[in-house]
Amino acid sequence: MAETTTNAAQAKLTVIIIGCGRVAEKHLKAISKLDNLELKAVVDVNPESAKRLLGSVKGFANTKVYSDYKAAIDEVKPSIVSVTVPSGLHFQIAKYAMEHGSNLLLEKPMTMSVSEAREIFELSQKTGLKIAMGHIYRYLPIVGLVREDIAEGKYGKVTHGTIYVRWGHNEAYYNSAAWRGTWKSDGGALMNQTIHAIDLLVWLMGSEPEMAEAMIARRIRNIEAEDLGMAVLRLENGALAQIEGTTATIPSKHMAEFSVFCENGQLSMGLDSGKPHLNIFTIRPDGKIKKLNGYYIRKQFKTGGLFSYKCALNPHLGIYKDLSEAIIENKAPIADAYAGFSSVDTLLGIYKSAKEGHPVALPLKDDFTTLDMTGFFD
Ligand SMILES: NC(=O)c1ccc[n+]([C@@H]2O[C@H](COP(=O)([O-])OP(=O)(O)OC[C@H]3O[C@@H](n4cnc5c(N)ncnc54)[C@H](O)[C@@H]3O)[C@@H](O)[C@H]2O)c1
């Protein structure tokens, strides 16, 4: 069973981080700010990476370092295993951790194949262990409030939604680790950079994808997978979603936005070179258009206080808090195991459609993996 240590004041949930690269620093910063979490160890096959990570946030210099994740899980028996290794390794580590009684903070994408994602989802159902996915956009301020209102029908019927993720990455980024941009361990701009935006859009629109049609291209980056992808989804409620995801844009000018359009309103949120923007409008019964930005900002402050705005700077803070509450109160995290499975299924449906040149029905009936895309651009 997973270990929970106690100090004088409260029970703490023990955590280990497996994989000490770029994203692990966001995890460590989040853990350092939450009193009910206790980091017991970090794991990396490269001890220098572990050292660098522990030196990046004050107070962790003496944390135990392992190079073998199985030894760390077996000895520490942590309540939470944070999986921050290259995506192609998520499945084996997530499975081992759950089979040994740990809850997961699992980075996106959950796995690289539909069958593996289903297995991890079913394991969480069977064991009752919680999985919070690294789907950071669900944890941004205001998003949850807007979703509740859409779900309650305050904006009427959802017609369609759009996202663009123009998250430029240059060759230096792709060369920084051998797994980046490969079909086996990463996928391209859609699977890596766009998956959490797709997850968010579908979640906001309140229905599951039933059809995907897509094209992908490799325009300028020297990688195996796509640096540009465009797709259309049809959801079970009949609404359409349009997706653009790319890393073939200027790295210092990151842009991302999602919009949802409804019978009685529309909303857009996004980032442009680090600057956030928000536009939420509704049509009142008298036909007048009302901007609701102020309403949501005040409501967020009342319900989530400053903490929710801190999550805008590091959404992993929100994920860890949510996961802790989910474990203690035995409830589902906001970005749960189903979200992990469903987004992988949608992404692989998009790849399958691009490969086969026709729309594909979702959820996929047969297994499909990113490896099935090998040689696509040759
Ligand atoms: N949610 C987000 O916002 C977000 C952001 C970036 C990355 N990610 C995801 O996080 C994961 C890691 O991405 P990154 O950019 O931090 O990668 P990275 O290459 O910077 O770091 C990965 C680390 O894992 C280590 N590693 C490799 N194999 C290992 C093993 N068997 N055991 C232990 N450690 C091992 C590597 O040595 C490296 O230090 C990916 O799945 C990526 O998609 C999520």
Short mmCIF file of C-alpha atoms and ligand atoms in Angstrom, two decimals:
data_model
loop_
_atom_site.label_atom_id
_atom_site.label_comp_id
_atom_site.label_asym_id
_atom_site.label_seq_id
_atom_site.Cartn_x
_atom_site.Cartn_y
_atom_site.Cartn_z
CA MET A 1 0.00 0.00 0.00
CA ALA A 2 1.07 3.58 -0.62
CA GLU A 3 2.63 5.45 2.25
CA THR A 4 1.21 8.56 3.91
CA THR A 5 3.52 10.23 6.43
CA THR A 6 2.24 12.28 9.32
CA ASN A 7 3.72 15.33 10.96
CA ALA A 8 2.30 17.18 13.95
CA ALA A 9 -0.17 19.17 11.91
CA GLN A 10 -1.50 16.98 9.13
CA ALA A 11 -1.16 13.82 7.08
CA LYS A 12 1.05 14.35 4.07
CA LEU A 13 0.79 12.61 0.73
CA THR A 14 4.16 11.29 -0.34
CA VAL A 15 5.31 11.92 -3.91
CA ILE A 16 8.08 10.76 -6.20
CA ILE A 17 8.85 12.33 -9.57
CA ILE A 18 10.04 9.99 -12.32
CA GLY A 19 11.82 11.91 -15.08
CA CYS A 20 13.77 15.07 -14.20
CA GLY A 21 13.62 17.11 -17.42
CA ARG A 22 11.88 20.29 -18.57
CA VAL A 23 8.37 19.74 -17.23
CA ALA A 24 9.55 18.21 -13.94
CA GLU A 25 10.58 21.67 -12.75
CA LYS A 26 6.95 22.82 -12.92
CA HIS A 27 6.00 19.77 -10.86
CA LEU A 28 8.68 20.48 -8.27
CA LYS A 29 7.66 24.14 -7.97
CA ALA A 30 4.03 23.11 -7.48
CA ILE A 31 4.93 20.50 -4.83
CA SER A 32 7.05 23.09 -2.99
CA LYS A 33 4.00 25.33 -2.62
CA LEU A 34 1.58 22.72 -1.25
CA ASP A 35 1.88 21.93 2.44
CA ASN A 36 0.19 18.53 2.28
CA LEU A 37 2.67 17.05 -0.19
CA GLU A 38 6.06 15.63 0.67
CA LEU A 39 8.57 14.85 -2.05
CA LYS A 40 10.35 11.63 -1.05
CA ALA A 41 12.54 11.00 -4.08
CA VAL A 42 13.21 11.77 -7.72
CA VAL A 43 14.21 9.30 -10.42
CA ASP A 44 16.19 9.77 -13.60
CA VAL A 45 18.43 7.54 -15.67
CA ASN A 46 20.73 10.54 -15.86
CA PRO A 47 21.87 11.55 -12.34
CA GLU A 48 22.93 15.00 -13.61
CA SER A 49 19.33 15.76 -14.61
CA ALA A 50 18.13 14.75 -11.14
CA LYS A 51 20.73 17.00 -9.53
CA ARG A 52 19.82 19.92 -11.81
CA LEU A 53 16.14 19.52 -11.01
CA LEU A 54 16.67 19.40 -7.26
CA GLY A 55 18.90 22.47 -7.44
CA SER A 56 16.26 24.45 -9.33
CA VAL A 57 13.95 24.91 -6.34
CA LYS A 58 15.11 25.78 -2.82
CA GLY A 59 14.86 23.14 -0.12
CA PHE A 60 15.20 19.92 -2.13
CA ALA A 61 18.98 19.52 -2.40
CA ASN A 62 19.03 16.49 -0.08
CA THR A 63 16.14 14.62 -1.66
CA LYS A 64 16.91 10.98 -2.43
CA VAL A 65 17.78 10.18 -6.05
CA TYR A 66 17.14 6.86 -7.81
CA SER A 67 18.05 5.77 -11.30
CA ASP A 68 15.61 2.82 -11.41
CA TYR A 69 11.92 3.68 -11.16
CA LYS A 70 10.95 0.20 -9.98
CA ALA A 71 13.36 0.40 -7.03
CA ALA A 72 12.01 3.85 -6.12
CA ILE A 73 8.38 2.72 -6.20
CA ASP A 74 9.12 -0.52 -4.33
CA GLU A 75 11.10 1.20 -1.55
CA VAL A 76 9.22 4.49 -1.12
CA LYS A 77 5.69 3.18 -1.81
CA PRO A 78 4.58 6.74 -2.59
CA SER A 79 1.00 7.85 -2.51
CA ILE A 80 1.58 9.75 -5.79
CA VAL A 81 3.91 8.87 -8.65
CA SER A 82 4.46 11.78 -11.05
CA VAL A 83 5.32 10.45 -14.49
CA THR A 84 7.37 13.02 -16.38
CA VAL A 85 9.45 10.81 -18.67
CA PRO A 86 9.31 10.83 -22.51
CA SER A 87 5.78 9.96 -23.65
CA GLY A 88 6.72 6.54 -25.04
CA LEU A 89 7.59 5.41 -21.48
CA HIS A 90 4.36 6.58 -19.80
CA PHE A 91 2.53 3.27 -20.17
CA GLN A 92 5.08 0.96 -18.54
CA ILE A 93 5.75 3.28 -15.61
CA ALA A 94 2.08 4.19 -15.04
CA LYS A 95 1.13 0.51 -15.06
CA TYR A 96 3.89 -0.51 -12.66
CA ALA A 97 3.07 2.35 -10.27
CA MET A 98 -0.65 1.51 -10.17
CA GLU A 99 0.02 -2.20 -9.75
CA HIS A 100 2.05 -1.21 -6.69
CA GLY A 101 -0.69 0.94 -5.18
CA SER A 102 0.26 4.50 -6.22
CA ASN A 103 -1.99 7.23 -7.58
CA LEU A 104 -0.65 9.07 -10.62
CA LEU A 105 0.01 12.52 -11.91
CA LEU A 106 0.54 11.36 -15.45
CA GLU A 107 1.85 13.72 -18.10
CA LYS A 108 0.15 13.96 -21.46
CA PRO A 109 -0.33 12.06 -23.67
CA MET A 110 -1.43 9.20 -21.41
CA THR A 111 0.11 6.60 -23.77
CA MET A 112 1.05 6.21 -27.43
CA SER A 113 -1.62 3.62 -28.26
CA VAL A 114 -5.37 3.22 -27.81
CA SER A 115 -5.09 -0.22 -26.19
CA GLU A 116 -2.55 0.99 -23.64
CA ALA A 117 -4.64 4.06 -22.78
CA ARG A 118 -7.67 1.83 -22.28
CA GLU A 119 -5.65 -0.49 -20.05
CA ILE A 120 -4.48 2.38 -17.83
CA PHE A 121 -8.01 3.82 -17.64
CA GLU A 122 -9.46 0.40 -16.73
CA LEU A 123 -6.75 -0.18 -14.14
CA SER A 124 -7.74 3.04 -12.41
CA GLN A 125 -11.41 1.95 -12.48
CA LYS A 126 -10.54 -1.45 -11.06
CA THR A 127 -8.19 -0.25 -8.30
CA GLY A 128 -9.90 3.03 -7.39
CA LEU A 129 -6.50 4.74 -7.71
CA LYS A 130 -6.69 8.29 -9.04
CA ILE A 131 -5.05 9.57 -12.17
CA ALA A 132 -4.75 13.31 -12.75
CA MET A 133 -3.58 14.02 -16.29
CA GLY A 134 -1.16 16.85 -17.13
CA HIS A 135 -3.93 18.51 -19.17
CA ILE A 136 -2.99 21.94 -17.93
CA TYR A 137 -5.67 24.00 -19.69
CA ARG A 138 -8.49 22.52 -17.59
CA TYR A 139 -6.84 24.16 -14.58
CA LEU A 140 -6.69 27.72 -15.89
CA PRO A 141 -8.86 30.27 -14.07
CA ILE A 142 -12.41 30.85 -15.38
CA VAL A 143 -12.37 27.76 -17.63
CA GLY A 144 -14.19 25.57 -15.07
CA LEU A 145 -16.82 28.25 -14.39
CA VAL A 146 -17.52 28.71 -18.09
CA ARG A 147 -17.79 24.97 -18.54
CA GLU A 148 -20.39 24.70 -15.77
CA ASP A 149 -22.47 27.42 -17.42
CA ILE A 150 -22.27 25.82 -20.86
CA ALA A 151 -23.20 22.44 -19.33
CA GLU A 152 -26.17 23.98 -17.50
CA GLY A 153 -27.41 25.39 -20.81
CA LYS A 154 -26.93 29.08 -19.96
CA TYR A 155 -25.56 29.72 -23.46
CA GLY A 156 -28.02 27.44 -25.27
CA LYS A 157 -27.03 24.90 -27.88
CA VAL A 158 -23.30 24.56 -28.66
CA THR A 159 -22.81 25.01 -32.40
CA HIS A 160 -19.04 24.65 -32.80
CA GLY A 161 -15.62 25.27 -31.33
CA THR A 162 -12.15 26.07 -32.62
CA ILE A 163 -8.61 25.89 -31.32
CA TYR A 164 -5.28 26.95 -32.65
CA VAL A 165 -2.00 26.07 -30.97
CA ARG A 166 0.86 27.81 -32.77
CA TRP A 167 3.59 26.76 -30.40
CA GLY A 168 6.77 27.38 -32.36
CA HIS A 169 9.72 25.11 -31.57
CA ASN A 170 12.98 25.31 -33.44
CA GLU A 171 15.60 22.69 -34.23
CA ALA A 172 17.38 23.35 -30.91
CA TYR A 173 14.24 22.20 -29.06
CA TYR A 174 13.91 19.07 -31.17
CA ASN A 175 17.63 18.34 -30.88
CA SER A 176 17.56 18.74 -27.08
CA ALA A 177 16.42 15.11 -26.64
CA ALA A 178 16.46 12.18 -29.07
CA TRP A 179 12.82 11.21 -28.37
CA ARG A 180 11.32 14.54 -29.49
CA GLY A 181 9.39 14.46 -32.75
CA THR A 182 9.69 10.66 -33.16
CA TRP A 183 6.66 8.47 -33.85
CA LYS A 184 7.75 5.95 -31.24
CA SER A 185 8.14 8.23 -28.24
CA ASP A 186 6.48 11.58 -28.93
CA GLY A 187 4.45 12.14 -32.10
CA GLY A 188 4.37 15.62 -33.60
CA ALA A 189 2.76 18.99 -32.97
CA LEU A 190 -0.72 17.47 -32.52
CA MET A 191 0.19 14.68 -30.10
CA ASN A 192 2.62 16.71 -28.01
CA GLN A 193 1.69 20.40 -28.13
CA THR A 194 -2.02 20.30 -29.09
CA ILE A 195 -3.46 17.37 -27.13
CA HIS A 196 -4.38 19.32 -24.00
CA ALA A 197 -6.11 22.02 -26.07
CA ILE A 198 -8.12 19.32 -27.87
CA ASP A 199 -9.00 17.82 -24.50
CA LEU A 200 -10.11 21.24 -23.26
CA LEU A 201 -12.24 22.04 -26.29
CA VAL A 202 -14.08 18.73 -26.19
CA TRP A 203 -14.58 19.06 -22.41
CA LEU A 204 -16.01 22.57 -22.75
CA MET A 205 -18.30 21.53 -25.58
CA GLY A 206 -19.72 18.82 -23.34
CA SER A 207 -19.82 15.86 -25.70
CA GLU A 208 -17.58 13.06 -26.94
CA PRO A 209 -15.98 13.00 -30.41
CA GLU A 210 -17.67 10.52 -32.82
CA MET A 211 -15.81 11.32 -36.06
CA ALA A 212 -12.40 12.75 -37.03
CA GLU A 213 -11.10 13.95 -40.38
CA ALA A 214 -7.57 15.31 -40.66
CA MET A 215 -4.50 16.19 -42.66
CA ILE A 216 -0.96 16.49 -41.36
CA ALA A 217 2.20 17.92 -42.90
CA ARG A 218 5.87 18.26 -42.14
CA ARG A 219 6.77 21.67 -43.48
CA ILE A 220 9.99 22.96 -41.96
CA ARG A 221 11.10 21.06 -38.86
CA ASN A 222 13.58 18.24 -39.26
CA ILE A 223 11.56 15.61 -37.38
CA GLU A 224 9.95 12.26 -38.12
CA ALA A 225 6.38 13.28 -37.22
CA GLU A 226 4.22 16.28 -38.25
CA ASP A 227 5.00 19.91 -37.49
CA LEU A 228 1.53 20.95 -38.68
CA GLY A 229 -1.85 19.32 -38.39
CA MET A 230 -5.42 20.33 -39.10
CA ALA A 231 -8.49 18.36 -38.15
CA VAL A 232 -12.25 18.55 -37.83
CA LEU A 233 -14.15 16.56 -35.23
CA ARG A 234 -17.86 15.88 -35.03
CA LEU A 235 -19.12 15.40 -31.51
CA GLU A 236 -21.98 13.14 -30.44
CA ASN A 237 -24.17 16.23 -29.83
CA GLY A 238 -23.71 17.23 -33.50
CA ALA A 239 -21.36 20.18 -32.81
CA LEU A 240 -18.20 20.53 -34.92
CA ALA A 241 -14.69 21.31 -33.66
CA GLN A 242 -11.88 22.70 -35.78
CA ILE A 243 -8.25 22.14 -34.79
CA GLU A 244 -4.98 23.69 -35.93
CA GLY A 245 -1.76 22.64 -34.18
CA THR A 246 1.77 23.48 -35.23
CA THR A 247 5.33 23.95 -34.05
CA ALA A 248 6.35 25.49 -37.41
CA THR A 249 5.89 29.06 -36.16
CA ILE A 250 8.20 31.60 -34.51
CA PRO A 251 9.27 30.19 -31.09
CA SER A 252 9.21 33.56 -29.33
CA LYS A 253 5.66 34.27 -30.56
CA HIS A 254 3.63 31.45 -29.08
CA MET A 255 -0.09 31.80 -29.75
CA ALA A 256 -2.90 29.58 -28.55
CA GLU A 257 -6.63 30.18 -28.38
CA PHE A 258 -9.84 28.27 -27.97
CA SER A 259 -13.32 29.51 -28.83
CA VAL A 260 -16.72 27.99 -28.22
CA PHE A 261 -19.80 29.25 -30.06
CA CYS A 262 -23.32 28.71 -28.74
CA GLU A 263 -26.84 29.77 -29.60
CA ASN A 264 -26.82 32.56 -26.99
CA GLY A 265 -23.19 33.40 -26.56
CA GLN A 266 -19.59 32.89 -27.50
CA LEU A 267 -16.31 32.79 -25.66
CA SER A 268 -12.64 32.91 -26.56
CA MET A 269 -9.60 32.65 -24.33
CA GLY A 270 -6.00 32.59 -25.34
CA LEU A 271 -2.42 33.68 -25.17
CA ASP A 272 -0.43 35.78 -27.61
CA SER A 273 3.32 36.02 -26.88
CA GLY A 274 2.61 35.48 -23.18
CA LYS A 275 -0.27 38.01 -23.04
CA PRO A 276 -3.65 36.49 -22.12
CA HIS A 277 -6.91 37.55 -23.74
CA LEU A 278 -10.50 36.80 -22.88
CA ASN A 279 -13.77 37.62 -24.62
CA ILE A 280 -17.03 36.23 -23.32
CA PHE A 281 -20.31 37.51 -24.72
CA THR A 282 -23.93 36.54 -24.27
CA ILE A 283 -27.10 37.60 -26.06
CA ARG A 284 -29.74 38.75 -23.57
CA PRO A 285 -33.44 37.95 -24.09
CA ASP A 286 -33.95 41.57 -25.29
CA GLY A 287 -31.34 40.95 -28.02
CA LYS A 288 -28.63 43.11 -26.42
CA ILE A 289 -25.07 41.76 -26.35
CA LYS A 290 -23.42 41.70 -22.92
CA LYS A 291 -19.72 41.20 -22.24
CA LEU A 292 -19.22 38.85 -19.28
CA ASN A 293 -15.47 39.11 -18.66
CA GLY A 294 -15.92 41.10 -15.42
CA TYR A 295 -18.63 38.76 -14.17
CA TYR A 296 -16.38 35.70 -14.53
CA ILE A 297 -13.30 37.43 -13.12
CA ARG A 298 -15.23 38.42 -9.97
CA LYS A 299 -16.83 34.99 -9.66
CA GLN A 300 -13.46 33.25 -10.01
CA PHE A 301 -11.96 35.46 -7.34
CA LYS A 302 -14.85 34.69 -4.98
CA THR A 303 -14.64 30.93 -5.46
CA GLY A 304 -10.94 30.27 -6.11
CA GLY A 305 -9.26 33.38 -4.69
CA LEU A 306 -5.65 34.15 -5.51
CA PHE A 307 -4.78 30.46 -5.76
CA SER A 308 -6.66 30.12 -9.03
CA TYR A 309 -4.69 33.00 -10.54
CA LYS A 310 -1.43 31.44 -9.39
CA CYS A 311 -2.53 28.43 -11.45
CA ALA A 312 -2.42 30.61 -14.56
CA LEU A 313 1.36 30.89 -14.04
CA ASN A 314 1.82 27.22 -13.15
CA PRO A 315 -1.27 25.08 -13.80
CA HIS A 316 0.53 22.09 -12.27
CA LEU A 317 -0.19 23.75 -8.92
CA GLY A 318 -3.91 23.26 -9.62
CA ILE A 319 -3.37 19.69 -10.80
CA TYR A 320 -1.52 18.67 -7.61
CA LYS A 321 -4.11 20.34 -5.37
CA ASP A 322 -6.93 18.69 -7.29
CA LEU A 323 -5.24 15.27 -7.18
CA SER A 324 -4.63 15.56 -3.41
CA GLU A 325 -8.30 16.39 -2.84
CA ALA A 326 -9.38 13.58 -5.16
CA ILE A 327 -7.31 11.07 -3.15
CA ILE A 328 -8.45 12.34 0.25
CA GLU A 329 -12.13 12.77 -0.68
CA ASN A 330 -12.25 9.75 -3.04
CA LYS A 331 -13.55 11.70 -6.03
CA ALA A 332 -12.46 12.05 -9.65
CA PRO A 333 -9.81 14.66 -10.50
CA ILE A 334 -10.81 17.40 -12.97
CA ALA A 335 -8.58 15.95 -15.72
CA ASP A 336 -9.17 12.30 -14.89
CA ALA A 337 -8.19 8.92 -16.32
CA TYR A 338 -11.07 9.02 -18.80
CA ALA A 339 -9.83 12.37 -20.14
CA GLY A 340 -6.42 10.74 -20.65
CA PHE A 341 -7.91 7.80 -22.55
CA SER A 342 -10.36 9.84 -24.61
CA SER A 343 -7.80 12.42 -25.74
CA VAL A 344 -5.36 9.70 -26.85
CA ASP A 345 -8.19 7.97 -28.73
CA THR A 346 -9.09 11.26 -30.47
CA LEU A 347 -5.48 12.05 -31.36
CA LEU A 348 -4.88 8.59 -32.77
CA GLY A 349 -8.15 8.86 -34.70
CA ILE A 350 -6.82 12.10 -36.20
CA TYR A 351 -3.57 10.38 -37.21
CA LYS A 352 -5.46 7.39 -38.62
CA SER A 353 -7.66 9.69 -40.71
CA ALA A 354 -4.59 11.55 -42.03
CA LYS A 355 -2.94 8.24 -42.89
CA GLU A 356 -5.94 6.64 -44.58
CA GLY A 357 -7.30 9.79 -46.25
CA HIS A 358 -10.88 9.49 -45.00
CA PRO A 359 -12.90 10.30 -41.87
CA VAL A 360 -12.72 7.74 -39.07
CA ALA A 361 -15.31 6.87 -36.43
CA LEU A 362 -14.43 7.38 -32.74
CA PRO A 363 -13.79 5.77 -30.35
CA LEU A 364 -11.49 3.65 -32.52
CA LYS A 365 -12.67 0.04 -32.76
CA ASP A 366 -9.23 -1.48 -33.29
CA ASP A 367 -5.91 -0.62 -31.75
CA PHE A 368 -3.89 2.17 -33.36
CA THR A 369 -0.53 3.51 -32.22
CA THR A 370 1.75 6.35 -33.22
CA LEU A 371 4.09 3.63 -34.54
CA ASP A 372 1.47 2.93 -37.21
CA MET A 373 2.45 6.35 -38.62
CA THR A 374 6.09 5.28 -39.16
CA GLY A 375 7.25 6.24 -42.65
CA PHE A 376 4.23 8.50 -43.30
CA PHE A 377 6.36 11.32 -44.72
CA ASP A 378 8.92 9.10 -46.51
N1 LIG B 1 1.67 19.26 -19.31
C1 LIG B 1 2.59 20.03 -19.84
O1 LIG B 1 2.44 21.24 -19.87
C2 LIG B 1 3.85 19.42 -20.40
C3 LIG B 1 4.90 20.25 -20.80
C4 LIG B 1 6.06 19.66 -21.29
C5 LIG B 1 6.16 18.27 -21.38
N2 LIG B 1 5.10 17.50 -21.02
C6 LIG B 1 5.21 16.03 -21.10
O2 LIG B 1 6.12 15.61 -20.09
C7 LIG B 1 6.91 14.52 -20.53
C8 LIG B 1 8.39 14.88 -20.41
O3 LIG B 1 8.66 16.00 -21.22
P1 LIG B 1 9.98 16.90 -20.99
O4 LIG B 1 9.91 17.98 -21.99
O5 LIG B 1 10.10 17.23 -19.55
O6 LIG B 1 11.12 15.84 -21.40
P2 LIG B 1 12.67 15.88 -21.08
O7 LIG B 1 13.36 15.11 -22.15
O8 LIG B 1 13.09 17.28 -20.82
O9 LIG B 1 12.75 15.08 -19.70
C9 LIG B 1 12.53 13.69 -19.61
C10 LIG B 1 13.45 13.14 -18.51
O10 LIG B 1 13.12 11.76 -18.32
C11 LIG B 1 14.35 11.05 -18.09
N3 LIG B 1 14.17 9.62 -18.38
C12 LIG B 1 14.18 9.01 -19.59
N4 LIG B 1 13.96 7.68 -19.41
C13 LIG B 1 13.81 7.46 -18.09
C14 LIG B 1 13.55 6.31 -17.29
N5 LIG B 1 13.40 5.10 -17.82
N6 LIG B 1 13.47 6.48 -15.95
C15 LIG B 1 13.63 7.69 -15.37
N7 LIG B 1 13.89 8.83 -16.08
C16 LIG B 1 13.96 8.71 -17.42
C17 LIG B 1 15.35 11.74 -19.03
O11 LIG B 1 16.69 11.49 -18.66
C18 LIG B 1 14.93 13.21 -18.87
O12 LIG B 1 15.65 13.84 -17.82
C19 LIG B 1 6.45 14.22 -21.97
O13 LIG B 1 5.52 13.20 -21.94
C20 LIG B 1 5.79 15.52 -22.41
O14 LIG B 1 4.77 15.32 -23.36
C21 LIG B 1 3.98 18.04 -20.49
#
